[in-house]
Amino acid sequence: MTINLGDVETTALIPVAIKASESLRKNPRVRDEIAVEMIKKLGIDTKPFDKFMSHEGVIARTVMLDKMVKDFIEKNPSAVIVNMGAGFDNRFSRIDNGSIFWFDLDLPDSIELRKKVFDERERVCMISGSVLEEDWCASVKAEISKRNCKVLFLAEGLFMYLTLEEIAKLLAVLKTNFPGGTLIAEQNNPLMVKNQKYHDTVKNTNAVFKSGTRSGQEIADLCEGIRFVEEHSFNEEMKKHSVRGRLFAKLLPKMNDRWARFEW
């Protein structure tokens, strides 16, 4: 299989490699058979993409986000969910309740490769486009209108590759096109932006972190009407599983990424 991905899109191979590796363990915390098959088909060397801290971080963020999405679906069983910057994520298979409608949104090169890996599925639609433009919104709005339901937007591994100005533009797109919604977005710390050359896996790509925040309130302040609800550090999950995870949480409590939830 030929891989033609941009610098940022290439980082999507990191969680694929990690989820594939985790899935092959005796007692996996996350199962992703598509990731396993994808790594086999790609025939890539996963070593640059599967280092200890990134592995634990990706698994923690996956476990935490799966739970947050399941909680949302439990309250809104017919919800529309938009996975922005979807990469090769396979979350739909883990959380589907048989009623939700799911959109995977990403740039053209990622969607082109994604379509080679994922078969067409009922209640799943892949959209090629930029999250910063409004072209993709019509399809989502039509499905929301048909279902008369709530909408949830996910931004996993996305905001750190956008400037704050670009994040503000994205929030404006969401606020303008969707009168009410929930956003769950991964946040990273400004210290990680300054020290990204030490990141154990991203440093092996040409991608660059462009922004970071100390609190989700900094994101909410970028767009009038966006309300910051809560955030949780990946440390909450990572410290459950290893000594290194507990040490990281104790020594560098603010350094790890967080899940932040916003509403409008």
Short mmCIF file of C-alpha atoms in Angstrom, two decimals:
data_model
loop_
_atom_site.label_atom_id
_atom_site.label_comp_id
_atom_site.label_asym_id
_atom_site.label_seq_id
_atom_site.Cartn_x
_atom_site.Cartn_y
_atom_site.Cartn_z
CA MET A 1 0.00 0.00 0.00
CA THR A 2 1.40 3.39 -1.00
CA ILE A 3 1.58 6.10 1.69
CA ASN A 4 1.34 9.73 0.58
CA LEU A 5 0.72 11.85 3.65
CA GLY A 6 1.59 15.40 4.65
CA ASP A 7 3.78 16.16 7.67
CA VAL A 8 0.94 16.52 10.18
CA GLU A 9 -1.11 13.70 8.66
CA THR A 10 1.90 11.38 9.11
CA THR A 11 1.52 11.71 12.88
CA ALA A 12 -1.70 9.68 12.53
CA LEU A 13 0.56 6.65 12.09
CA ILE A 14 1.70 7.02 15.72
CA PRO A 15 -1.62 5.98 17.34
CA VAL A 16 -2.11 3.31 14.66
CA ALA A 17 1.25 1.72 15.51
CA ILE A 18 0.57 1.96 19.25
CA LYS A 19 -2.97 0.57 19.08
CA ALA A 20 -1.74 -2.29 16.89
CA SER A 21 0.99 -3.08 19.40
CA GLU A 22 -1.40 -2.85 22.36
CA SER A 23 -3.98 -5.05 20.61
CA LEU A 24 -1.42 -7.85 20.33
CA ARG A 25 -0.69 -7.88 24.05
CA LYS A 26 -2.07 -10.58 26.33
CA ASN A 27 -4.49 -8.26 28.14
CA PRO A 28 -4.93 -5.23 25.86
CA ARG A 29 -6.47 -2.09 27.30
CA VAL A 30 -7.57 -1.14 23.78
CA ARG A 31 -8.45 -3.51 20.94
CA ASP A 32 -8.13 -2.29 17.35
CA GLU A 33 -7.94 -5.08 14.78
CA ILE A 34 -8.00 -2.60 11.90
CA ALA A 35 -4.82 -1.01 13.29
CA VAL A 36 -3.20 -4.45 13.38
CA GLU A 37 -4.17 -5.16 9.77
CA MET A 38 -3.16 -1.68 8.65
CA ILE A 39 0.35 -2.02 10.06
CA LYS A 40 0.68 -5.36 8.28
CA LYS A 41 -0.49 -3.89 4.97
CA LEU A 42 1.69 -0.80 5.26
CA GLY A 43 4.74 -2.84 6.15
CA ILE A 44 6.22 0.11 8.04
CA ASP A 45 8.77 0.03 10.84
CA THR A 46 6.72 0.90 13.92
CA LYS A 47 9.68 1.45 16.24
CA PRO A 48 9.91 5.24 15.62
CA PHE A 49 6.17 5.52 16.38
CA ASP A 50 5.84 3.25 19.42
CA LYS A 51 7.90 4.52 22.37
CA PHE A 52 6.97 3.93 26.01
CA MET A 53 5.64 7.36 27.02
CA SER A 54 3.78 7.91 23.74
CA HIS A 55 2.38 4.38 24.01
CA GLU A 56 1.05 5.00 27.51
CA GLY A 57 -0.22 8.45 26.53
CA VAL A 58 -2.09 7.24 23.44
CA ILE A 59 -3.67 4.34 25.32
CA ALA A 60 -4.67 6.63 28.19
CA ARG A 61 -6.24 9.21 25.89
CA THR A 62 -8.05 6.45 23.99
CA VAL A 63 -9.49 4.86 27.12
CA MET A 64 -10.53 8.25 28.50
CA LEU A 65 -12.11 9.52 25.27
CA ASP A 66 -13.95 6.25 24.66
CA LYS A 67 -15.55 6.65 28.08
CA MET A 68 -16.43 10.32 27.51
CA VAL A 69 -18.04 9.54 24.15
CA LYS A 70 -19.94 6.58 25.59
CA ASP A 71 -21.25 8.81 28.38
CA PHE A 72 -22.46 11.34 25.80
CA ILE A 73 -24.13 8.61 23.73
CA GLU A 74 -25.85 7.18 26.81
CA LYS A 75 -27.57 10.55 27.26
CA ASN A 76 -28.04 11.12 23.51
CA PRO A 77 -28.50 7.70 21.86
CA SER A 78 -29.23 9.08 18.38
CA ALA A 79 -26.45 11.67 18.39
CA VAL A 80 -24.37 12.81 15.44
CA ILE A 81 -20.64 12.67 16.16
CA VAL A 82 -17.99 14.42 14.07
CA ASN A 83 -14.44 13.12 14.42
CA MET A 84 -12.32 16.06 13.24
CA GLY A 85 -8.85 15.18 12.03
CA ALA A 86 -9.90 11.54 12.13
CA GLY A 87 -6.67 10.06 10.77
CA PHE A 88 -7.07 6.29 11.01
CA ASP A 89 -9.09 6.25 14.21
CA ASN A 90 -11.47 3.30 14.66
CA ARG A 91 -13.44 4.58 17.66
CA PHE A 92 -16.83 4.01 16.01
CA SER A 93 -16.30 0.23 16.22
CA ARG A 94 -15.74 0.45 19.98
CA ILE A 95 -18.55 2.79 20.98
CA ASP A 96 -21.35 2.24 18.42
CA ASN A 97 -24.74 1.70 20.05
CA GLY A 98 -26.54 0.86 16.80
CA SER A 99 -28.19 4.30 16.51
CA ILE A 100 -25.58 7.08 16.31
CA PHE A 101 -24.37 8.62 13.06
CA TRP A 102 -20.62 9.16 12.70
CA PHE A 103 -18.59 11.48 10.46
CA ASP A 104 -14.84 11.05 9.95
CA LEU A 105 -13.42 14.37 8.71
CA ASP A 106 -9.85 14.87 7.53
CA LEU A 107 -7.68 16.33 4.79
CA PRO A 108 -7.85 14.73 1.31
CA ASP A 109 -4.65 12.67 1.54
CA SER A 110 -5.71 11.12 4.85
CA ILE A 111 -9.24 10.36 3.62
CA GLU A 112 -7.88 8.85 0.41
CA LEU A 113 -5.75 6.41 2.42
CA ARG A 114 -8.47 5.88 5.00
CA LYS A 115 -10.86 4.70 2.26
CA LYS A 116 -8.32 2.04 1.30
CA VAL A 117 -8.23 0.75 4.86
CA PHE A 118 -11.83 1.07 6.06
CA ASP A 119 -14.79 -0.52 4.30
CA GLU A 120 -17.98 1.48 3.92
CA ARG A 121 -20.10 1.16 7.04
CA GLU A 122 -23.71 1.94 7.79
CA ARG A 123 -24.10 5.22 9.70
CA VAL A 124 -20.50 6.25 8.99
CA CYS A 125 -19.55 8.90 6.46
CA MET A 126 -16.02 9.98 5.50
CA ILE A 127 -15.63 13.64 4.52
CA SER A 128 -12.60 15.09 2.77
CA GLY A 129 -11.90 18.69 3.75
CA SER A 130 -10.29 21.16 6.13
CA VAL A 131 -11.79 21.69 9.58
CA LEU A 132 -11.08 25.40 9.09
CA GLU A 133 -13.47 25.70 6.13
CA GLU A 134 -17.26 25.40 6.11
CA ASP A 135 -17.67 23.06 3.12
CA TRP A 136 -18.13 19.97 5.29
CA CYS A 137 -20.80 21.48 7.52
CA ALA A 138 -23.78 20.99 5.16
CA SER A 139 -23.68 17.18 5.32
CA VAL A 140 -23.49 17.22 9.11
CA LYS A 141 -26.28 19.78 9.46
CA ALA A 142 -28.52 17.72 7.18
CA GLU A 143 -28.07 14.61 9.33
CA ILE A 144 -28.66 16.56 12.55
CA SER A 145 -31.85 18.05 11.10
CA LYS A 146 -33.08 14.63 9.95
CA ARG A 147 -32.48 13.13 13.38
CA ASN A 148 -33.36 16.22 15.46
CA CYS A 149 -30.49 15.29 17.76
CA LYS A 150 -27.46 16.57 19.66
CA VAL A 151 -24.04 16.86 18.04
CA LEU A 152 -20.63 16.06 19.51
CA PHE A 153 -17.33 17.18 17.94
CA LEU A 154 -14.06 15.40 18.71
CA ALA A 155 -10.58 16.89 18.24
CA GLU A 156 -8.02 14.22 19.11
CA GLY A 157 -4.41 15.06 18.27
CA LEU A 158 -5.51 18.16 16.35
CA PHE A 159 -5.29 21.43 18.28
CA MET A 160 -1.53 21.25 18.90
CA TYR A 161 -0.95 21.35 15.15
CA LEU A 162 -3.04 24.53 14.81
CA THR A 163 -2.16 28.07 15.84
CA LEU A 164 -4.46 29.77 18.34
CA GLU A 165 -5.74 31.90 15.45
CA GLU A 166 -6.63 28.74 13.53
CA ILE A 167 -8.34 27.25 16.58
CA ALA A 168 -10.36 30.45 16.91
CA LYS A 169 -11.40 30.07 13.25
CA LEU A 170 -12.43 26.47 13.83
CA LEU A 171 -14.50 27.43 16.87
CA ALA A 172 -16.18 30.15 14.81
CA VAL A 173 -17.04 27.57 12.12
CA LEU A 174 -18.66 25.34 14.75
CA LYS A 175 -20.49 28.16 16.53
CA THR A 176 -21.78 29.71 13.29
CA ASN A 177 -23.00 26.50 11.67
CA PHE A 178 -24.30 24.60 14.69
CA PRO A 179 -26.55 26.47 17.14
CA GLY A 180 -25.70 24.14 20.00
CA GLY A 181 -23.01 21.55 20.45
CA THR A 182 -20.36 19.88 22.55
CA LEU A 183 -16.65 19.75 21.75
CA ILE A 184 -14.13 17.41 23.38
CA ALA A 185 -10.62 18.52 22.43
CA GLU A 186 -7.15 17.34 23.35
CA GLN A 187 -5.03 20.11 24.87
CA ASN A 188 -1.26 20.23 25.26
CA ASN A 189 0.93 22.46 27.42
CA PRO A 190 3.03 25.36 26.05
CA LEU A 191 6.06 23.66 27.62
CA MET A 192 5.57 20.79 25.19
CA VAL A 193 5.63 23.24 22.29
CA LYS A 194 8.95 24.65 23.53
CA ASN A 195 10.41 21.19 24.12
CA GLN A 196 8.89 19.28 21.21
CA LYS A 197 12.32 18.20 19.95
CA TYR A 198 12.36 15.85 22.95
CA HIS A 199 8.98 14.24 22.19
CA ASP A 200 9.72 10.55 21.84
CA THR A 201 7.68 9.95 18.66
CA VAL A 202 6.60 13.25 17.06
CA LYS A 203 10.29 14.19 16.80
CA ASN A 204 10.57 11.32 14.29
CA THR A 205 8.19 13.13 11.92
CA ASN A 206 8.34 16.56 10.28
CA ALA A 207 5.25 17.78 12.13
CA VAL A 208 5.47 20.86 14.36
CA PHE A 209 3.44 21.73 17.46
CA LYS A 210 2.04 25.23 16.91
CA SER A 211 0.19 25.99 20.14
CA GLY A 212 -0.43 24.96 23.72
CA THR A 213 -2.57 26.08 26.66
CA ARG A 214 -2.39 25.94 30.43
CA SER A 215 -6.17 25.73 30.75
CA GLY A 216 -9.10 25.02 28.49
CA GLN A 217 -10.39 28.47 29.42
CA GLU A 218 -7.76 29.90 27.06
CA ILE A 219 -9.51 28.06 24.23
CA ALA A 220 -12.99 29.18 25.30
CA ASP A 221 -11.78 32.78 25.38
CA LEU A 222 -10.97 32.57 21.66
CA CYS A 223 -14.64 32.57 20.65
CA GLU A 224 -17.56 34.37 22.28
CA GLY A 225 -20.23 31.97 23.45
CA ILE A 226 -17.97 28.95 23.91
CA ARG A 227 -18.11 27.68 27.50
CA PHE A 228 -15.27 25.71 29.10
CA VAL A 229 -16.80 22.89 31.17
CA GLU A 230 -14.01 20.64 32.48
CA GLU A 231 -10.67 19.01 31.69
CA HIS A 232 -8.80 15.89 32.80
CA SER A 233 -5.10 15.12 32.44
CA PHE A 234 -4.00 11.90 30.77
CA ASN A 235 -2.05 11.39 33.99
CA GLU A 236 -5.30 10.28 35.63
CA GLU A 237 -5.22 7.12 33.52
CA MET A 238 -1.48 6.71 32.94
CA LYS A 239 -0.59 6.58 36.64
CA LYS A 240 -2.78 3.49 37.06
CA HIS A 241 -0.56 1.30 34.92
CA SER A 242 3.16 1.90 35.50
CA VAL A 243 5.76 3.32 37.87
CA ARG A 244 6.96 5.66 35.14
CA GLY A 245 3.40 6.88 34.67
CA ARG A 246 3.07 7.61 38.39
CA LEU A 247 6.45 9.40 38.45
CA PHE A 248 5.53 11.49 35.43
CA ALA A 249 2.23 12.49 37.03
CA LYS A 250 4.01 13.45 40.27
CA LEU A 251 7.07 15.23 38.85
CA LEU A 252 5.49 16.87 35.78
CA PRO A 253 1.78 17.12 36.59
CA LYS A 254 1.13 20.00 34.15
CA MET A 255 3.20 18.66 31.26
CA ASN A 256 0.88 15.94 30.01
CA ASP A 257 -1.99 16.44 27.57
CA ARG A 258 -5.57 16.84 28.80
CA TRP A 259 -9.08 16.26 27.55
CA ALA A 260 -11.14 19.44 27.71
CA ARG A 261 -14.89 19.69 27.17
CA PHE A 262 -16.66 22.76 25.80
CA GLU A 263 -20.32 23.60 25.14
CA TRP A 264 -22.29 26.36 23.42
#
